């Protein structure tokens, strides 16, 4: 605030420094600043400026990237009283006493990926528009530096430097929706997986829901993404066996009945214990049901032959490797209590 602007006793101490420089007309009114006084402060050459409808920047000159983000969230967030845009943000929570909660709004798209630390995403200040995700029925319009993105169901936001940000998979999908450069799309998808932000399946799920898999450059990028994700999952699998003291399996093999049909490929197999391990790197695409049926048939066939099948997902390997190692170890130890499995031929895949 400037020295000549009167304020009511309501304190601003629950706001961060940047949030004291960006306030809505409702917040200013709550602090005793009338509409006439706001207009006076925002006159040409004055100390304040209106940055978005109903949102004011309390200093002259261009806003910082952080100020833009908070202004956008103030414009888009629903107030606790159910007001439309430019209401007062909800009061801080016990977990973050200095951070007001922006209700029903979060940063998404390229800006969100920048906040998540993506090297392939541009700096905030280079973005002409910043995407903000809101519920589908909100009565808001895109304006200025704000582009409204609507969704039937808001994801749970992640807090990045006090800013609610869409999860990486959703942010990637919202960014890709407006990108036509195949190289940029591929780099963003690859960094999402290689950087450990999320699994390929979650990215493909969001792209599918956004109906983006009909675009050839997106399909090509997804194929590269799935190959990247599988390579990472396989490396984690090798590390699990090595670091958790499991006996060495035979890797990447096909099983066949002697003189009979092909039983299917496996990522790892322990012949003496008749324990098979398969990485589930399927992604939710249009042919997912057929792939799942094929996988289920293979598993049922192997188990009828007395072969124990351990099903592991890339996420489980990433988040709970020790637990997955324990599952495999238990299956190996239980082999002595089972009837001998049928004889199968093991071939390199």
XYZ file of C-alpha atoms in Angstrom:
349
model
C 0.000 0.000 0.000
C 1.118 3.591 -0.462
C 1.539 5.849 2.569
C -1.462 8.004 1.672
C -3.943 5.098 1.309
C -6.044 4.473 4.436
C -6.614 0.892 5.573
C -9.127 -0.672 7.887
C -7.932 -2.631 10.920
C -8.221 -5.951 9.018
C -4.594 -7.173 8.831
C -2.650 -8.322 5.809
C -0.192 -10.421 7.811
C -1.659 -13.708 6.492
C -0.581 -12.710 2.971
C 2.848 -13.249 1.469
C 4.785 -10.238 0.175
C 3.687 -10.776 -3.414
C 0.059 -11.151 -2.330
C 0.250 -7.776 -0.574
C 1.208 -6.225 -3.906
C -1.632 -7.877 -5.858
C -5.132 -7.404 -4.434
C -8.686 -7.574 -5.733
C -11.182 -4.750 -5.566
C -13.033 -6.778 -2.925
C -9.908 -7.064 -0.785
C -9.196 -3.357 -1.102
C -12.772 -2.551 -0.154
C -12.443 -4.799 2.883
C -9.455 -2.702 3.946
C -11.345 0.539 3.687
C -10.254 1.651 0.225
C -13.215 2.989 -1.715
C -13.784 2.548 -5.435
C -13.080 6.245 -5.946
C -9.759 5.936 -4.143
C -8.845 2.913 -6.253
C -9.627 4.858 -9.428
C -7.486 7.744 -8.188
C -4.537 5.476 -7.434
C -4.885 3.818 -10.874
C -4.963 7.059 -12.850
C -2.381 7.360 -15.686
C 1.003 7.797 -14.063
C -0.415 6.787 -10.681
C 1.167 4.337 -8.201
C -1.280 1.468 -8.892
C -2.600 -0.257 -12.011
C -5.385 -2.650 -12.927
C -3.700 -5.809 -14.192
C -6.886 -7.862 -14.781
C -10.593 -7.120 -14.350
C -11.082 -6.472 -10.645
C -7.419 -7.213 -9.809
C -4.910 -4.464 -9.044
C -1.132 -4.276 -8.882
C -0.051 -1.902 -6.127
C 3.033 -0.536 -7.848
C 3.843 0.993 -11.241
C 5.789 -0.858 -13.897
C 5.383 -4.353 -15.313
C 4.433 -7.231 -12.995
C 6.904 -9.935 -12.086
C 6.210 -13.522 -13.099
C 5.114 -14.300 -9.553
C 2.768 -11.296 -9.486
C 1.179 -12.386 -12.767
C 0.505 -15.847 -11.365
C -1.187 -14.539 -8.242
C -3.182 -11.974 -10.216
C -4.430 -14.725 -12.529
C -5.411 -16.917 -9.595
C -7.215 -14.033 -7.905
C -9.130 -13.392 -11.112
C -10.065 -17.057 -11.570
C -10.516 -18.312 -8.010
C -13.902 -18.747 -6.428
C -14.268 -16.816 -3.198
C -15.366 -18.664 -0.028
C -18.650 -16.742 -0.158
C -19.421 -18.136 -3.595
C -18.708 -14.860 -5.404
C -17.563 -14.854 -8.971
C -14.133 -13.768 -10.129
C -12.128 -11.216 -8.178
C -13.386 -12.308 -4.777
C -11.290 -12.646 -1.662
C -9.248 -15.865 -1.424
C -10.028 -18.241 1.389
C -8.165 -17.813 4.643
C -4.877 -19.689 5.190
C -4.852 -23.283 6.372
C -3.149 -24.680 9.457
C -0.529 -26.349 7.251
C 0.317 -23.125 5.414
C -0.611 -20.233 7.712
C 0.784 -17.605 5.340
C -0.789 -18.931 2.135
C -4.391 -18.102 1.236
C -6.184 -20.870 -0.631
C -7.241 -20.175 -4.197
C -10.466 -22.143 -4.518
C -11.361 -23.969 -7.733
C -8.427 -22.618 -9.745
C -4.907 -23.783 -10.528
C -2.156 -22.989 -13.024
C -1.829 -25.528 -15.852
C -0.223 -25.870 -19.286
C 3.266 -24.573 -20.045
C 3.330 -22.247 -17.026
C 2.621 -25.182 -14.729
C 5.413 -27.209 -16.331
C 7.786 -24.288 -15.819
C 6.827 -24.238 -12.143
C 7.368 -28.000 -11.969
C 10.939 -27.350 -13.146
C 10.765 -28.513 -16.779
C 13.797 -27.415 -18.772
C 11.761 -27.819 -21.994
C 9.143 -25.282 -20.812
C 9.697 -21.557 -21.466
C 10.291 -18.937 -18.731
C 7.116 -17.487 -17.218
C 7.776 -13.957 -18.438
C 8.061 -15.169 -22.061
C 4.499 -16.534 -22.027
C 1.932 -14.164 -23.519
C -0.856 -16.156 -21.893
C -1.010 -18.416 -18.863
C -3.505 -21.262 -18.638
C -5.642 -21.565 -15.513
C -7.783 -24.626 -14.890
C -11.297 -24.109 -13.494
C -14.514 -26.169 -13.218
C -16.507 -26.383 -16.417
C -19.511 -24.450 -15.101
C -17.567 -21.424 -13.831
C -18.716 -18.203 -15.509
C -15.326 -16.832 -16.522
C -13.808 -15.663 -19.768
C -10.264 -15.537 -21.049
C -8.868 -12.024 -20.924
C -5.497 -10.301 -20.986
C -2.809 -12.789 -19.989
C -5.366 -15.360 -18.749
C -6.574 -18.293 -20.806
C -9.372 -20.210 -19.102
C -9.193 -24.013 -19.425
C -12.301 -25.858 -18.255
C -12.621 -29.362 -16.864
C -15.463 -31.549 -15.617
C -13.412 -32.625 -12.580
C -10.567 -30.635 -11.077
C -7.501 -32.685 -10.124
C -5.903 -32.216 -6.722
C -3.415 -29.362 -7.162
C 0.210 -29.465 -6.097
C 1.609 -26.483 -4.224
C 4.720 -25.039 -5.878
C 6.144 -21.938 -4.148
C 2.710 -21.196 -2.741
C 0.955 -21.522 -6.099
C -1.627 -24.273 -6.830
C -0.409 -26.106 -9.917
C -2.015 -28.906 -11.908
C -0.303 -32.312 -11.653
C 2.301 -32.872 -14.354
C 0.260 -35.297 -16.471
C -2.694 -32.893 -16.662
C -0.424 -29.889 -17.273
C 1.303 -31.742 -20.120
C -2.030 -32.514 -21.793
C -3.189 -28.892 -21.506
C 0.122 -27.692 -22.946
C 0.109 -30.185 -25.823
C -3.418 -29.140 -26.799
C -2.024 -25.862 -28.173
C 1.296 -27.115 -29.575
C 1.918 -28.081 -33.202
C 5.710 -28.489 -33.009
C 6.358 -32.238 -32.844
C 9.819 -31.703 -31.347
C 8.495 -29.608 -28.476
C 5.722 -32.108 -27.764
C 8.207 -34.989 -27.706
C 10.580 -33.119 -25.387
C 7.816 -32.294 -22.912
C 6.505 -35.865 -22.806
C 9.995 -37.315 -22.491
C 10.963 -34.960 -19.671
C 7.755 -35.826 -17.795
C 8.871 -39.460 -17.643
C 12.670 -39.200 -17.658
C 12.550 -36.526 -14.977
C 10.548 -38.820 -12.699
C 7.512 -36.521 -12.603
C 4.983 -39.200 -13.582
C 4.529 -42.514 -15.356
C 3.761 -42.801 -19.092
C 0.336 -44.285 -18.382
C -0.853 -41.167 -16.547
C 0.270 -38.904 -19.405
C -1.403 -41.081 -22.041
C -4.569 -41.216 -19.941
C -4.779 -37.408 -19.877
C -4.006 -37.133 -23.603
C -6.732 -39.683 -24.318
C -9.306 -37.841 -22.224
C -8.368 -34.611 -24.011
C -8.896 -36.403 -27.375
C -5.415 -35.524 -28.573
C -4.371 -38.968 -29.812
C -5.925 -38.291 -33.206
C -3.084 -35.867 -33.956
C -0.185 -37.604 -35.753
C 2.583 -35.595 -34.049
C 1.096 -36.439 -30.635
C 0.837 -40.151 -31.487
C 4.484 -40.195 -32.574
C 5.521 -38.517 -29.331
C 3.462 -41.003 -27.293
C 5.186 -43.933 -29.004
C 8.566 -42.462 -28.043
C 7.256 -41.827 -24.524
C 6.163 -45.434 -24.039
C 9.538 -46.708 -25.247
C 11.264 -44.324 -22.853
C 9.033 -45.379 -19.970
C 9.634 -49.068 -20.595
C 13.415 -48.594 -20.661
C 13.286 -46.778 -17.328
C 11.034 -49.442 -15.777
C 13.358 -52.229 -16.971
C 16.362 -50.483 -15.430
C 14.485 -50.222 -12.117
C 13.660 -53.917 -12.329
C 17.334 -54.814 -12.818
C 18.220 -52.579 -9.872
C 15.558 -54.203 -7.661
C 17.024 -57.679 -8.246
C 20.576 -56.431 -7.701
C 20.058 -54.189 -4.664
C 17.623 -56.432 -2.788
C 19.611 -59.639 -3.101
C 17.184 -61.619 -5.259
C 18.546 -64.590 -7.215
C 19.312 -63.778 -10.829
C 16.470 -64.702 -13.206
C 16.694 -65.255 -16.923
C 15.756 -61.962 -18.539
C 13.385 -61.224 -21.432
C 12.342 -64.719 -22.411
C 9.544 -66.512 -24.225
C 7.917 -69.637 -22.786
C 6.621 -72.543 -24.871
C 5.227 -75.946 -24.154
C 7.428 -78.703 -25.618
C 6.211 -79.123 -29.167
C 3.267 -76.925 -28.270
C 2.051 -73.341 -28.472
C 3.762 -70.155 -27.470
C 2.817 -69.172 -23.888
C 3.965 -65.571 -23.963
C 6.895 -63.296 -23.253
C 8.153 -62.428 -19.778
C 10.478 -59.775 -18.431
C 12.031 -62.147 -15.880
C 11.713 -65.846 -15.103
C 13.113 -68.038 -12.314
C 12.992 -71.560 -13.836
C 13.827 -73.517 -10.692
C 11.002 -71.876 -8.735
C 8.634 -71.474 -11.737
C 8.109 -67.806 -10.903
C 7.465 -65.331 -13.725
C 7.519 -61.549 -13.581
C 5.869 -59.237 -16.041
C 6.095 -55.481 -16.224
C 2.742 -53.914 -16.991
C 3.687 -50.952 -19.165
C 0.345 -50.789 -20.917
C -1.016 -47.313 -21.454
C -4.731 -46.452 -21.441
C -5.408 -46.177 -25.153
C -8.288 -47.209 -27.318
C -7.086 -50.824 -27.577
C -6.544 -51.166 -23.828
C -9.380 -53.664 -23.304
C -7.952 -56.013 -25.911
C -4.466 -55.775 -24.413
C -5.805 -56.457 -20.931
C -7.751 -59.503 -22.145
C -4.619 -60.864 -23.809
C -2.594 -60.319 -20.636
C -5.262 -61.972 -18.453
C -5.441 -65.023 -20.741
C -1.670 -65.443 -20.631
C -1.572 -65.163 -16.856
C -4.390 -67.685 -16.384
C -2.715 -70.144 -18.751
C 0.631 -69.906 -16.933
C -0.965 -70.313 -13.541
C -2.841 -73.431 -14.709
C 0.579 -74.858 -15.551
C 1.758 -74.169 -11.998
C 3.772 -71.047 -12.805
C 3.396 -68.167 -10.335
C 3.031 -64.816 -12.108
C 4.088 -61.617 -10.343
C 2.553 -58.485 -11.833
C 4.583 -55.258 -11.378
C 3.816 -51.752 -12.611
C 6.420 -49.038 -13.253
C 4.860 -46.905 -10.504
C 5.224 -49.691 -7.932
C 8.872 -50.088 -8.912
C 9.425 -46.376 -8.529
C 7.510 -45.783 -5.302
C 7.729 -49.112 -3.476
C 10.705 -51.058 -4.813
C 11.469 -52.747 -1.480
C 7.871 -53.925 -1.188
C 7.935 -55.347 -4.712
C 11.197 -57.165 -3.950
C 9.504 -58.711 -0.911
C 6.606 -59.900 -3.096
C 9.013 -61.616 -5.497
C 11.031 -63.118 -2.638
C 7.868 -64.522 -1.057
C 6.840 -66.122 -4.347
C 10.286 -67.711 -4.717
C 10.275 -69.054 -1.155
C 6.774 -70.495 -1.579
C 7.844 -72.568 -4.575
C 8.880 -75.513 -2.380
C 5.342 -75.753 -0.975
C 3.682 -75.995 -4.393
C 3.253 -78.931 -6.710
C 5.925 -79.002 -9.426
C 5.067 -76.868 -12.428
C 4.685 -78.276 -15.912
C 7.858 -78.453 -17.962
C 8.225 -75.483 -20.305
C 10.820 -74.473 -22.859
C 12.558 -71.151 -22.143
C 13.770 -69.224 -25.190
C 15.417 -65.782 -25.512
C 12.989 -63.097 -26.639
